[in-house]
Structures are given as C-alpha cells and as structure tokens.
Backbone as a ProteinNet text record, in pm:
[ID]
protein_1_A
[PRIMARY]
MAAAAAAAAASPARASWRPVIPATSAYATRICFRVGVKRFAGLQRTSTCLHQATRLPAAHVKSGEAEGRPSTESAAAGGPDEDSLRRELETAIQEEDYARAAALRDELRVLQEDGRSAVLAANTQFYTAFRNGDLVAMHQAWAKGDHVYVVHPSAGRISGYEMVMQSWEMVCDAGYEFPLQIDLLDVEVHVRGDVGYVTCLEAGAGQGLRAKGSSSWGKQVATNVFEKVDGKWFMCIHHASHFDE
[TERTIARY]
-2716.9	-2583.2	-2588.3	-2670.8	-2683.2	-2745.8	-2845.6	-2911.4	-2815.5	-2732.3	-2635.1	-2533.1	-2489.8	-2391	-2449.3	-2578.4	-2643	-2657.7	-2693.4	-2708.9	-2576.8	-2471.3	-2338.9	-2291.2	-2317.7	-2271.8	-2345.4	-2468.2	-2549.7	-2504.9	-2414.2	-2372.8	-2221.7	-2164.9	-2018.5	-1966.8	-1846.3	-1784	-1641.2	-1595.1	-1457.9	-1376	-1256.2	-1171.4	-1026.5	-946.6	-802.3	-755.3	-659.1	-619.4	-469.3	-418.4	-274.7	-253.9	-178.4	-152.7	-73.5	-112.7	-41.8	72	194.9	312.3	404.1	437	525.9	661.1	719.8	849.8	960.9	936.4	1041.1	1060.8	970.2	980.7	1049.5	1174.9	1248.9	1181.6	1130.1	1063.1	935.7	852.6	722.3	730.6	822.6	829.1	864.9	930	968.8	853.1	742	630.7	510.5	530.3	421.2	383.3	258.3	216.7	69.5	27.7	-111.9	-172.4	-277.2	-343.9	-493.9	-563.1	-708.4	-760.6	-842.2	-890.5	-1042.3	-1101.1	-1244.9	-1277.8	-1350.3	-1382.1	-1532	-1588.1	-1728.3	-1737.7	-1818.8	-1828.2	-1873.8	-1794.5	-1829	-1795.6	-1747	-1719	-1576.2	-1556.3	-1424.4	-1422.7	-1356	-1352	-1258	-1309	-1225.1	-1206	-1084	-1056.8	-1106.8	-1166.1	-1209.7	-1093	-970.6	-852.8	-845.1	-875.3	-862.3	-967.6	-1091.1	-1196.4	-1165.7	-1099.1	-1072.3	-946	-858.2	-727.3	-728.2	-830	-838.6	-822.5	-776	-756	-673.5	-560.9	-476.8	-359.1	-318.4	-199.7	-75.9	7.8	126.6	248.8	334.5	464.4	571	656.3	762	884	940.7	1056.2	1171.1	1287	1403.1	1451.2	1512.4	1565.7	1662.8	1650.9	1735.3	1676.1	1559.6	1495.3	1365	1353	1228.6	1226.2	1332.6	1336.9	1284.2	1158.5	1102.9	1074.8	1077.4	1042.9	925.1	826.6	707.4	732.2	672.1	668.9	533.9	511.8	387.2	272.1	168.5	54.3	-51.2	-105.7	-205.3	-328	-371.2	-491.3	-472.5	-352.5	-327.3	-328.2	-294.4	-290.9	-424.1	-527.5	-658.3	-685.8	-598.4	-618.5	-711.1	-731.3	-822.6	-768.1	-859.7	-817.1	-813.5	-767.3	-747.2	-876.9	-981.4	-1109.3	-1167.4	-1160	-1214.6	-1133.9	-1001.1	-918	-952.2	-976.8	-1014.7	-1146.6	-1242.5	-1371.3	-1356.2	-1275.4	-1252	-1181.5	-1088.3	-1016.5	-1111.2	-1199.3	-1296.5	-1388	-1430.3	-1516.4	-1443.1	-1318.2	-1240.3	-1222.1	-1200.5	-1184.5	-1314.5	-1426.3	-1556.4	-1589.6	-1545.3	-1571.1	-1464.3	-1367.5	-1258.6	-1175.9	-1166.6	-1080.6	-945.1	-865.3	-744	-634.1	-631.9	-534.1	-563.2	-691.9	-732.2	-705.9	-732.1	-710.4	-561.9	-474.2	-330.6	-284.6	-336.8	-300	-349.5	-471.3	-526.8	-450.6	-410.2	-332.9	-201.3	-134	-7.3	-28.3	-135.2	-164.5	-195.5	-267.4	-299.5	-174.1	-82.3	42.4	126.7	133.6	208.4	146	13.2	-55.9	-30.2	-33	-8.2	134.4	231.1	370.1	393	329.3	339.3	283.5	170.7	110.8	199.4	260	349.6	470.2	527.7	642.4	605.1	486.6	443.6	418.2	359.9	336	468	563.4	695.2	763.9	744.7	803.7	742	609.8	543.7	591.7	614.7	666.9	808.3	888.3	1022.6	1018	924.8	910.2	881.1	793.5	760.3	883	956.8	1070.3	1187.7	1199.6	1302.2	1272.6	1144.7	1105.1	1126.3	1093.7	1108.4	1255.4	1340.8	1483.6	1547.2	1504.7	1567.4	1499.6	1388.4	1314.3	1263.1	1224.6	1183.5	1031.8	985.9	842.2	772.7	840	779.5	751.3	850	831.9	729.2	723.8	625.3	483.8	462.8	332.2	292.2	388.9	361.4	333.9	382.1	367.4	228.5	154.9	27	-92.7	-195.9	-324.9	-387.1	-471	-533.9	-679.9	-720	-858.2	-870.5	-995.4	-1021.8	-999.6	-990.5	-979.4	-837.7	-736.9	-599.3	-572	-483.2	-444.5	-308.8	-250.2	-121	-129.1	-58.7	-40.9	108.9	165.7	306.5	323.8	441.8	463.3	421.4	342	295.7	207.3	156.4	68.3	-67.2	-163.8	-297.3	-309.8	-426.4	-453.9	-475.1	-412.7	-426.3	-489.4	-605.2	-683.1	-688.3	-700	-714.5	-579.8	-576.7	-450.6	-377.4	-446.3	-380	-319.8	-394	-343.4	-226.6	-236.7	-127.6	-0.3	-12.1	105	162.5	75.8	125.6	206.3	163.7	237.6	375.9	385.7	516.6	604.8	544.5	623.2	686.7	611.6	665.3	778.7	764.3	871.7	999	983.1	1099.4	1163.1	1085.3	1137.7	1179	1183.9	1204.7	1351	1443.4	1583.8	1657.4	1601.4	1673.4	1790.7	1887.8	2004.1	1980.2	1931.6	1901.5	2028.6	2035.9	1935.7	1935.9	1818.1	1803.9	1847.7	1905	1945.4	1838.7	1740.7	1630.1	1641.5	1662.5	1665.8	1529.7	1480.6	1352.3	1377.6	1324.9	1341	1204.4	1206	1084.1	973.4	1007	911.7	817.5	687.7	586.8	496.2	457.5	366.6	244.6	128.9	1.5	-73.7	-128.7	-201.5	-327	-436.3	-559.8	-631.1	-634.1	-700.8	-630.2	-707.6	-654.8	-609.8	-594.2	-549.8	-430.9	-329.7	-215.3	-160.5	-89.7	-24.8	107.2	194.8	328	343.1	390.1	426.2	577.1	638.4	784.2	827.3	953.7	1015.9	1115	1093	1184.1	1294.5	1416.1	1527.8	1629.3	1673.1	1771.1	1909.9	2008.1	2146.7	2233.8	2318.2	2414.9	2360.6	2444.5	2409.2	2303.8	2289.5	2197.5	2054.1	2019.4	1883.1	1860.2	1952.5	1934.7	1892.7	1789.9	1760.1	1867.9	1894.1	2002.3	1975.4	2070.5	2057.4	1966.5	1924.5	1833.2	1898.8	1828.4	1878.4	1849.5	1896.9	1879.9	1732.9	1701.2	1563.9	1504.2	1574.2	1519.2	1448.1	1344.1	1272.2	1122.4	1060.2	917	858.2	743.4	666.9	573	575.4	497.5	406.5	287.8	195	164	187.9	166	63.6	-47.6	-155.1	-155	-171.8	-168.6	-295.4	-334.8	-445.8	-402.1	-457.9	-421.2	-522.5	-472.3	-556.3	-503.2	-588.2	-549.1	-419.1	-407.6	-293.1	-168.3	-172.2	-54.8	-89.2	8.7	-12.8	26.3	-62.2	-37.9	-63.4	12.9	-8.7	-136.9	-215.3	-333.1	-329.1	-246.9	-233.5	-87.8	-34.3	95.3	73.9	98.2	78.8	206.5	275	400.6	389.5	439.8	437.6	574.9	609.4	738.6	743.4	861.8	883	992	956.8	1053.4	1088.5	1216.1	1260	1275.2
469.2	416.8	328.5	370.3	290.6	157	154.2	28.5	-64.4	-8.5	-90.8	-149	-68.6	-118.6	-228.6	-212.4	-315.2	-443.7	-432.4	-551.7	-621.2	-542.1	-601.4	-671	-608.3	-667.7	-795	-811.7	-930.3	-1051	-1033.8	-1145.8	-1159.9	-1208	-1221.1	-1326.6	-1305.6	-1403.4	-1425.1	-1548.8	-1580.3	-1593.6	-1545.3	-1554.3	-1556	-1621.7	-1612.1	-1484.2	-1421.4	-1288	-1276.7	-1220.3	-1196.6	-1051.2	-974.2	-835.8	-827.5	-734	-714.6	-616.9	-662.7	-582.1	-577.1	-458.5	-449.2	-511.2	-571.5	-637.1	-538.4	-410.1	-309.5	-274	-315	-279.8	-390.5	-366.4	-468.5	-495.3	-389.5	-403.6	-484.9	-447.8	-510.1	-652.7	-681.5	-815.7	-918.3	-874.5	-966.3	-999.8	-928.5	-956.2	-1009.7	-1045.6	-1100.9	-1236.5	-1256.5	-1380.6	-1404	-1525.7	-1560.5	-1606.2	-1542.5	-1579.2	-1582.8	-1660.4	-1660.8	-1541	-1459.7	-1336.8	-1336.3	-1307.5	-1290.3	-1151.7	-1146.8	-1017.2	-1007.8	-896.1	-870.2	-775.4	-814	-735.3	-594.7	-499.9	-359.4	-302.3	-385.4	-337	-288.2	-162.1	-102.3	-41.8	-110.6	-59.7	59.4	165.7	283.1	298.5	290.7	294.2	424	410.5	529.8	621.4	563.6	647.3	761.5	731.5	833.2	940.3	900.8	998.5	1093.4	1041.5	1123.3	1206.1	1168.7	1234.7	1348.7	1437.5	1551.5	1679.9	1782.1	1913.9	1905.6	1836.2	1818.7	1915.3	1965.3	2052	1972.9	2027.4	1955.2	1997.8	1900.7	1930.3	1883.7	1972.3	1937.6	1891.6	1780.2	1722.2	1715.6	1766.6	1761.5	1618.1	1588.4	1455	1419	1293.8	1249.9	1276.3	1347.2	1373.9	1296.3	1188.7	1112.4	1001.5	988.4	880.6	932.9	976.1	1038.7	939.8	989	907.5	973	893.8	953	999.3	1111.6	1151.5	1111.1	1132	1089.8	1171.5	1105.5	1174.3	1196.5	1316.8	1349.7	1262.5	1240.2	1161.6	1019.9	962.3	825.3	814.5	923	921.6	961.4	974.2	1008.8	1157.7	1238.1	1381.5	1418.8	1549.1	1594.7	1562.3	1538.5	1514.3	1645.8	1639.3	1760.8	1834	1759.7	1823.7	1897.8	1836.7	1903.2	2027.7	2020.8	2138.9	2252.1	2215.6	2318.4	2384.7	2304.7	2361.5	2453.5	2410	2494.2	2623.3	2613.7	2732.7	2831.5	2782.7	2870.2	2937.3	2860.8	2916.9	3024.9	2999.7	3098.3	3227.1	3214	3333.2	3411.4	3339.7	3406.4	3478.3	3419.4	3480.8	3582.5	3604.3	3699.5	3665.9	3535.7	3488.6	3454.4	3555.6	3539	3463.7	3473.1	3395.6	3246.7	3212.2	3072.6	3027.9	3114.2	3080.9	3054.9	3135.7	3116.7	2983.2	2947.5	2819.5	2702.6	2712.8	2606.8	2595.4	2709	2707.9	2633.6	2660.4	2593.1	2443.4	2408.3	2266.6	2194.4	2263.3	2205.3	2184.7	2281	2270	2151.3	2134.6	2021.5	1889.2	1881.3	1758.4	1725.1	1825.3	1802.2	1756.4	1817.4	1777.2	1634.8	1598.8	1462.2	1363.8	1399.1	1311.8	1294.9	1403.2	1394.6	1306.4	1322.4	1240.1	1092.7	1062.6	924	863.3	939.8	889.2	868	959.6	940.9	815.7	788.8	668.9	543.7	545.4	431.4	415	526.9	521.8	461.5	499.7	444.3	294.1	249.7	107.3	29.7	85	19.2	9.2	120.1	117.5	36.2	27.9	-59.3	-204.4	-243.6	-380.2	-403.1	-303.5	-312.1	-327.6	-241.5	-245.2	-379.2	-435.6	-558	-685.4	-671.3	-789.1	-867.4	-794	-853.5	-871	-993.2	-1018.2	-1006.3	-1044.3	-1032.4	-885.6	-800.2	-656.9	-597.9	-647.4	-598.8	-631.9	-752.2	-789	-696.2	-661.2	-577.2	-432.2	-389.3	-249.4	-218.2	-321.3	-300.9	-319.8	-239.6	-261.3	-388.6	-450.5	-575.5	-549.6	-596.3	-577.4	-580.6	-580.9	-583.2	-447.3	-341	-206.5	-172.1	-249.4	-215.6	-258.7	-185.8	-228.4	-172.3	-234.8	-193.8	-187.8	-90.4	-81.6	-75.1	-184.9	-186.8	-120.2	-68.9	-0.4	-85.9	-27.8	-90.8	-212.2	-228.5	-340.8	-288.2	-378.2	-339.9	-336.3	-297.3	-285.8	-423.9	-446.5	-571.1	-536.4	-593.8	-554.8	-665.1	-623.7	-716.4	-753.8	-764.2	-785.7	-909.7	-1022	-1146.6	-1135.5	-1077.6	-1063.1	-964.5	-858.1	-760.6	-827	-907.1	-974.4	-1076.3	-1144.4	-1235.7	-1161.7	-1039.6	-962	-924.2	-891.9	-859	-982.3	-1097.6	-1220.9	-1242.1	-1210	-1222.7	-1123.7	-1002.3	-903.2	-954.7	-1008.5	-1054.9	-1179	-1254.6	-1375	-1349.8	-1221.1	-1189.1	-1186	-1212.9	-1217.7	-1087.1	-993.3	-869.2	-895.4	-808.7	-818.8	-730.4	-791.9	-718.9	-700.7	-590.3	-484	-390.1	-345.1	-249.5	-110.6	-36	101.8	195.3	226.4	313.3	444.6	552	685	750.7	818.8	888.4	1037.7	1092.5	1233.8	1301.8	1434.5	1516.7	1462.2	1432.7	1373	1479.8	1451.2	1536.7	1449.7	1499.7	1425.5	1511.6	1448.8	1515.3	1433.1	1499.3	1428.3	1506	1431.7	1490.7	1383.4	1400.5	1302.5	1168.5	1063.3	927	882.1	974.6	942.6	1031.5	971.6	1047.7	985.2	1064.9	1006.4	1075.1	999.5	1046.5	1033.6	1139.1	1132.8	1147.3	1073.3	1078.3	1021.6	1039.4	983	876.8	752.8	644	641.4	666.3	671.8	564	489.6	384.3	432.6	379.1	415.5	293	266.6	158.3	22.8	-80	-214	-278.1	-229	-292.9	-289.9	-197.8	-188.4	-270.3	-352	-430.1	-572.2	-615.9	-758.1	-828.3	-952.9	-1024.6	-1034.6	-986.3	-994.2	-890.5	-787.4	-686.9	-550	-453.5	-316.4	-248.1	-125.7	-49.9	-19.5	-0.9	20	149.5	259.1	388.4	455.8	533.7	609.7	578.7	581.3	560.6	675.2	723.7	817.8	735.6	759.6	677	762.7	708.6	764.4	654.7	682	585.5	641.6	571.9	617.6	533	599.8	533.8	565.7	471.4	494.1	457.1	528.7	502.8	408.6	296.9	195.8	172.4	197.2	179.2	253.2	374.6	459.2	434.5	338.8	308.8	324.5	373	397.8	274.9	239.1	127.5	171.6	116.3	144.8	77.7	148.4	86.4	95.7	184.1	194.8	226.3	154.2	189.5	189.5	304.6	318.3	376.4	297.2	342.5	338.7	441.9	452.7	493.4	447.3	483.7	633.7	690.6	832.6	848.9	912.4	937.8	1085.1	1114.9	1254.6	1307.3
688.6	721.1	845.3	948.9	1070.8	1041.7	951.8	916.8	845.5	757.4	684.8	779	876.3	972.5	1057.7	1097.9	1179.6	1103	973.4	890.1	870.8	854.4	834.5	959.6	1076.6	1201.8	1233.9	1179.7	1207.6	1129.7	1032.5	948.5	949	1061.1	1068.2	974	926.8	837.1	881.3	872.7	908	780.4	786.8	667.5	708.8	629.6	649.5	585	647	599.8	597.9	492.8	481.7	443.8	525.8	488.8	359.1	273.7	147.1	170.6	150.5	181.8	60.3	12.2	-103.4	-74.4	-177.3	-161.5	-133.7	-161	-141.9	4	92.6	233.3	310.3	351.4	426.5	559.9	622.3	751.5	736.2	637.1	624.7	574.9	483.8	428.6	534.1	640.6	746.9	839.8	830.9	919.8	843.9	717	638.8	697.2	732.6	793.8	767.3	795.6	773.7	905.4	946.7	1070.3	1043.9	1122	1112.8	1188.5	1126.6	1187.6	1187.2	1300.5	1307.2	1255.3	1146.2	1086.7	1064.8	1084.4	1060.6	942	842.9	719.6	752	703.7	721	857.3	948.5	1083.4	1091.8	1116	1135.1	1273.6	1364.5	1499.8	1509.1	1564.7	1588	1737	1782.4	1926.3	1986.4	2105.8	2176.3	2206.7	2202.6	2228.3	2127.9	2000.3	1897	1913.4	1955.8	1972	2086.2	2189.7	2305.6	2291.2	2197.1	2187.7	2089.1	2099.5	2009.7	2089.5	2020.3	2079.4	2206.4	2200.1	2317.6	2313.7	2430.6	2432.7	2397.2	2309.8	2263.4	2342.3	2366.9	2428.1	2331.6	2286.3	2192.9	2271	2230.3	2298.5	2200.7	2239.2	2152.4	2137.6	2024.3	2001.5	2113.4	2161.9	2270.3	2407.3	2413.1	2540.9	2553.7	2476	2474.6	2577.4	2656.6	2755.2	2888.3	2890.4	3009.2	3120.3	3241.7	3357	3428.2	3466.9	3526.9	3668.7	3702.8	3842.7	3899.5	4027	4088.7	4033.3	3986.4	3928.8	4035.7	4039.5	4139.2	4125.1	3999.4	3977.3	4025.8	3999.8	4041.7	4193.3	4261.3	4406.7	4467	4383.9	4434.1	4432.9	4373.3	4365.9	4252.1	4229.3	4124.8	3986.3	3891.7	3755.6	3678.6	3554.3	3476	3448.4	3414.7	3381.6	3501.4	3619.8	3738.4	3772.6	3753.2	3777.8	3680.8	3554.8	3456.5	3495.6	3541.5	3580.9	3701.5	3798.2	3915.6	3877.8	3783.3	3738.4	3671.9	3586.5	3520.6	3622.9	3723.9	3827.6	3906.5	3941.8	4017.7	3938.2	3807.1	3723.2	3716.1	3698.3	3691.3	3821.5	3933.6	4064	4101.6	4010.5	4031.7	4155.5	4183.2	4292.6	4230.1	4207.2	4128.5	4203.4	4333.9	4410.8	4396	4406.6	4388.3	4244.8	4148.4	4007.8	3980.7	4039.4	4018.6	4076.7	4193.5	4255.2	4171.4	4119.6	4035.3	3903.9	3849.5	3725.5	3745	3856.8	3884.8	3906.6	3977	4001.1	3870.3	3782.6	3652.7	3568.8	3573.6	3497.7	3547.2	3677.8	3734	3692	3698.1	3659.5	3513	3426.7	3284.5	3259.1	3328.1	3309.6	3360.2	3471.4	3521.2	3419.9	3358.4	3258.6	3136.7	3090.5	2975.5	3006.5	3126.2	3164.2	3168.8	3221.3	3231.9	3093.9	3003.1	2867.7	2795	2812.2	2751.4	2806.8	2935.3	2994.7	2934.4	2910.8	2846.4	2702.8	2636	2499.5	2498.4	2597.9	2611.3	2636.7	2720.1	2747.9	2619.8	2535.5	2409.3	2318.9	2301.9	2210.4	2265.3	2396.9	2454.2	2420.3	2432.4	2394.6	2245.4	2164	2019	1981.9	2036.3	2002.9	2039	2153.5	2202.8	2153.4	2081.4	2041	2160.9	2265.4	2392.9	2393.6	2367.1	2358.5	2493.4	2601.7	2734.5	2765.7	2742.9	2766.4	2670.5	2546.8	2450.7	2497.8	2549.6	2603.5	2718.4	2801.2	2917	2879.4	2764	2723.1	2668.7	2625.4	2557.2	2649.6	2624.5	2689.6	2634	2711.1	2668.9	2634	2515.8	2473.1	2322.8	2277.1	2133.3	2068.3	2148.6	2092.8	2049.5	2089.7	2053.5	1909.6	1842.8	1707.8	1669.9	1566.8	1515.5	1363.8	1307	1161.8	1136.3	1088.8	1052.5	915.9	884.1	756.5	637	549.6	425.1	448.3	570.1	601.2	644.7	652.7	695.1	846.6	892.3	1035.1	1096.3	1210.9	1285.7	1419.8	1449.4	1566	1670.5	1795.7	1906.6	1966.7	2098.6	2169.3	2119.4	2105.3	2066.4	1926.2	1832	1695.7	1690	1769.1	1772.9	1825.2	1929.5	1984.4	1885.1	1808.9	1706.5	1601.7	1567.4	1467.5	1520.1	1649.8	1706.7	1718.6	1739.4	1738.8	1601.6	1495	1359.7	1337.1	1392	1379.9	1447.3	1567.3	1643	1580.9	1503.2	1438	1293	1252.3	1111.8	1070.2	1161.7	1124.6	1141.4	1216.7	1243.6	1338	1331.2	1418.2	1540.9	1647.7	1769.7	1852.8	1928.8	1941.8	1821.2	1784.8	1675.7	1722.8	1631.9	1661.8	1606.9	1690.1	1648.7	1725.2	1651.9	1712.3	1692.4	1795.8	1787.4	1768.5	1660	1627.1	1625.6	1641.5	1632.4	1722.3	1845.7	1939.2	1994.5	1990.5	2052.8	2138.2	2253.5	2340.5	2371.4	2367.6	2393.8	2498.9	2598.1	2702.9	2739	2754.5	2806.5	2887.2	3016.9	3100.6	3096.4	3066.5	3065	2927.2	2835.2	2699.1	2662.3	2600.6	2552.7	2427	2348	2230.8	2202	2139	2102.5	1951.8	1888.2	1746.9	1737.1	1646.3	1634.5	1499.6	1471.3	1352.1	1397	1354.4	1385.6	1280.1	1322.3	1227.7	1261.9	1160.5	1179.4	1143.2	1214.4	1185.2	1202.3	1105.7	1119.7	1079	1090.9	1046.9	1136	1260.1	1352.2	1307	1215	1166.9	1041.5	1004.6	883.9	915.6	845.6	850.8	771.1	803.9	738.1	588.5	509.8	364.9	303.9	381.2	328.1	328	272.8	269.5	402.5	415.1	538.3	565.5	691.9	737	683	696	656.8	771.8	741	842.8	838	956.7	969	1052.7	1010.1	1091.4	1178.7	1309.8	1401.5	1488.6	1514.1	1612.3	1712.7	1839.4	1946.4	2044.1	2060.6	2148.3	2275.2	2388.4	2518.6	2596.4	2681.2	2772.1	2913.2	3011.2	3150.2	3212.3	3263.6	3327	3467.9	3567	3707.3	3739.5	3686.7	3718.5	3636.5	3542	3460.1	3312.6	3234.7	3093	3010.4	2916.4	2825.8	2681.5	2590	2448.2	2400.4	2322	2261.1	2108.7	2053.4	1907.3	1872.9	1776.9	1715.4	1564.2	1502.1	1357.1	1298.5	1215.3	1154.3	1002.2	939	792	742.2	623.3	564.3	537.8	557.4	535.5	430.8	321.1	214	213.9	231.7	233.7	92.5
[MASK]
+++++++++++++++++++++++++++++++++++++++++++++++++++++++++++++++++++++++++++++++++++++++++++++++++++++++++++++++++++++++++++++++++++++++++++++++++++++++++++++++++++++++++++++++++++++++++++++++++++++++++++++++++++++++++++++++++++++++++++++++++++++

C-alpha cells in the first residue's frame, strides 16, 4: 500500500472538478461551481486534527447555550498544558500525595472548561459569519493551510484554504436571504490539548432559510473541528450532511 501511495504521489495530475450535487438539495445546488483543483491521484489528505481528536471528554450543551465566550486559558498564558497536568496528577496519586492530586485535578478541570468555552466561541464566530453571509468574518474564522477542508451537504470534499474560501463565496452568492435563521441543537464540544471539535444539528426556521424560489432548508448534521494556533482557535474542518427525521 505504501509503494502504491508513493507511486501515485509521484505522478500528479491536474483536472477541472465539479462537485456532484443532487437537484433535490436547495443548499447544495446553490454552491455548485467549477474550479481548477490540484489533485494527486490516490492522495487523500487526512487532517491531523482528526487523528488527534480521539477519545476526548465530551461536554453536552443545551440548545441555546452554544454561544460560549472564552475565558483566559492557562496554556495561552504560558501555564501548564493538559497533558502535563495529567502526568503530574498521575504522579501525585502514585506517590499518595492526595492534597497535591486534588489541586491538580481542580486545575485540570478549569483548564478543560476554559478550552471548551474557547472552542464554543470559535464555533459561534463561524456560525455568525455563516448566518450573515460575511465573507470577511468567514476568512478570519478558518485556519490557513492545505490541511483545512469543507464538505457541504451532498457535495464532495474541498481541500485547502483558498478552495474552501471559494466555496463559501459561492454559498454567499447563491441567492439566500441573509441573515439566515440557523438554530444549533444537540450541541456537544470536545477538547484535548490544541484540538477541539463541536457536533451539532443545524436547524432552519422561517423564510430566512430559503433561497429565493426554493424550498425550505431543512436540517443538517454538522461536525466542526478546530485547532489552536498561537493561543487562538480556528476552524480547520466543517462537514455537514442532510438529516432526515
């Protein structure tokens, strides 16, 4: 398999690419576009965000409580990170230093809550830009690099910061009536170190979610992955799929 991947990576090919989007998707049909994409045969980039975002503690957030605001993070201020605190906690327990272990446990809990609040705030920044069709804010919400990608409902994967931003430009130019009324339901946030992700249900209500001359938006299941760069959280993956009840 490694030899096949190396051979494939050695022979890049350029092609024009158009995402295949069913006509039944009002959301997806508005972002159908053709762009030149640099693609390497057999190369499927998997963001390091996904590899690192496993076995994370989950925080369940009630609907309407997803507009989190970050508090000061210890790591951003030069304090200990989560992994080092966990190691110190394990050492204190092994040494039966329970007073030290209790203090480390509390410090770890505060650090985790700060991280969850900051990731929720980054998630809010993304959806505020989305609701308002604000391309400047959308550019600011995303990490920059080839590792970022977006999957719009019923569309294929779009990789790389520039291509991802072009896809959002198509969304904003698709004839929606902004601001969109997007409610976030069943919000969960997971954070471990410099990686966090939010899962939620995007639900539309009212005429504001309708593209001109189209049917209602409906619901999308979304996963949003964030990475912390220089103390600030940025989106690196947005994956939305249609949800049929």
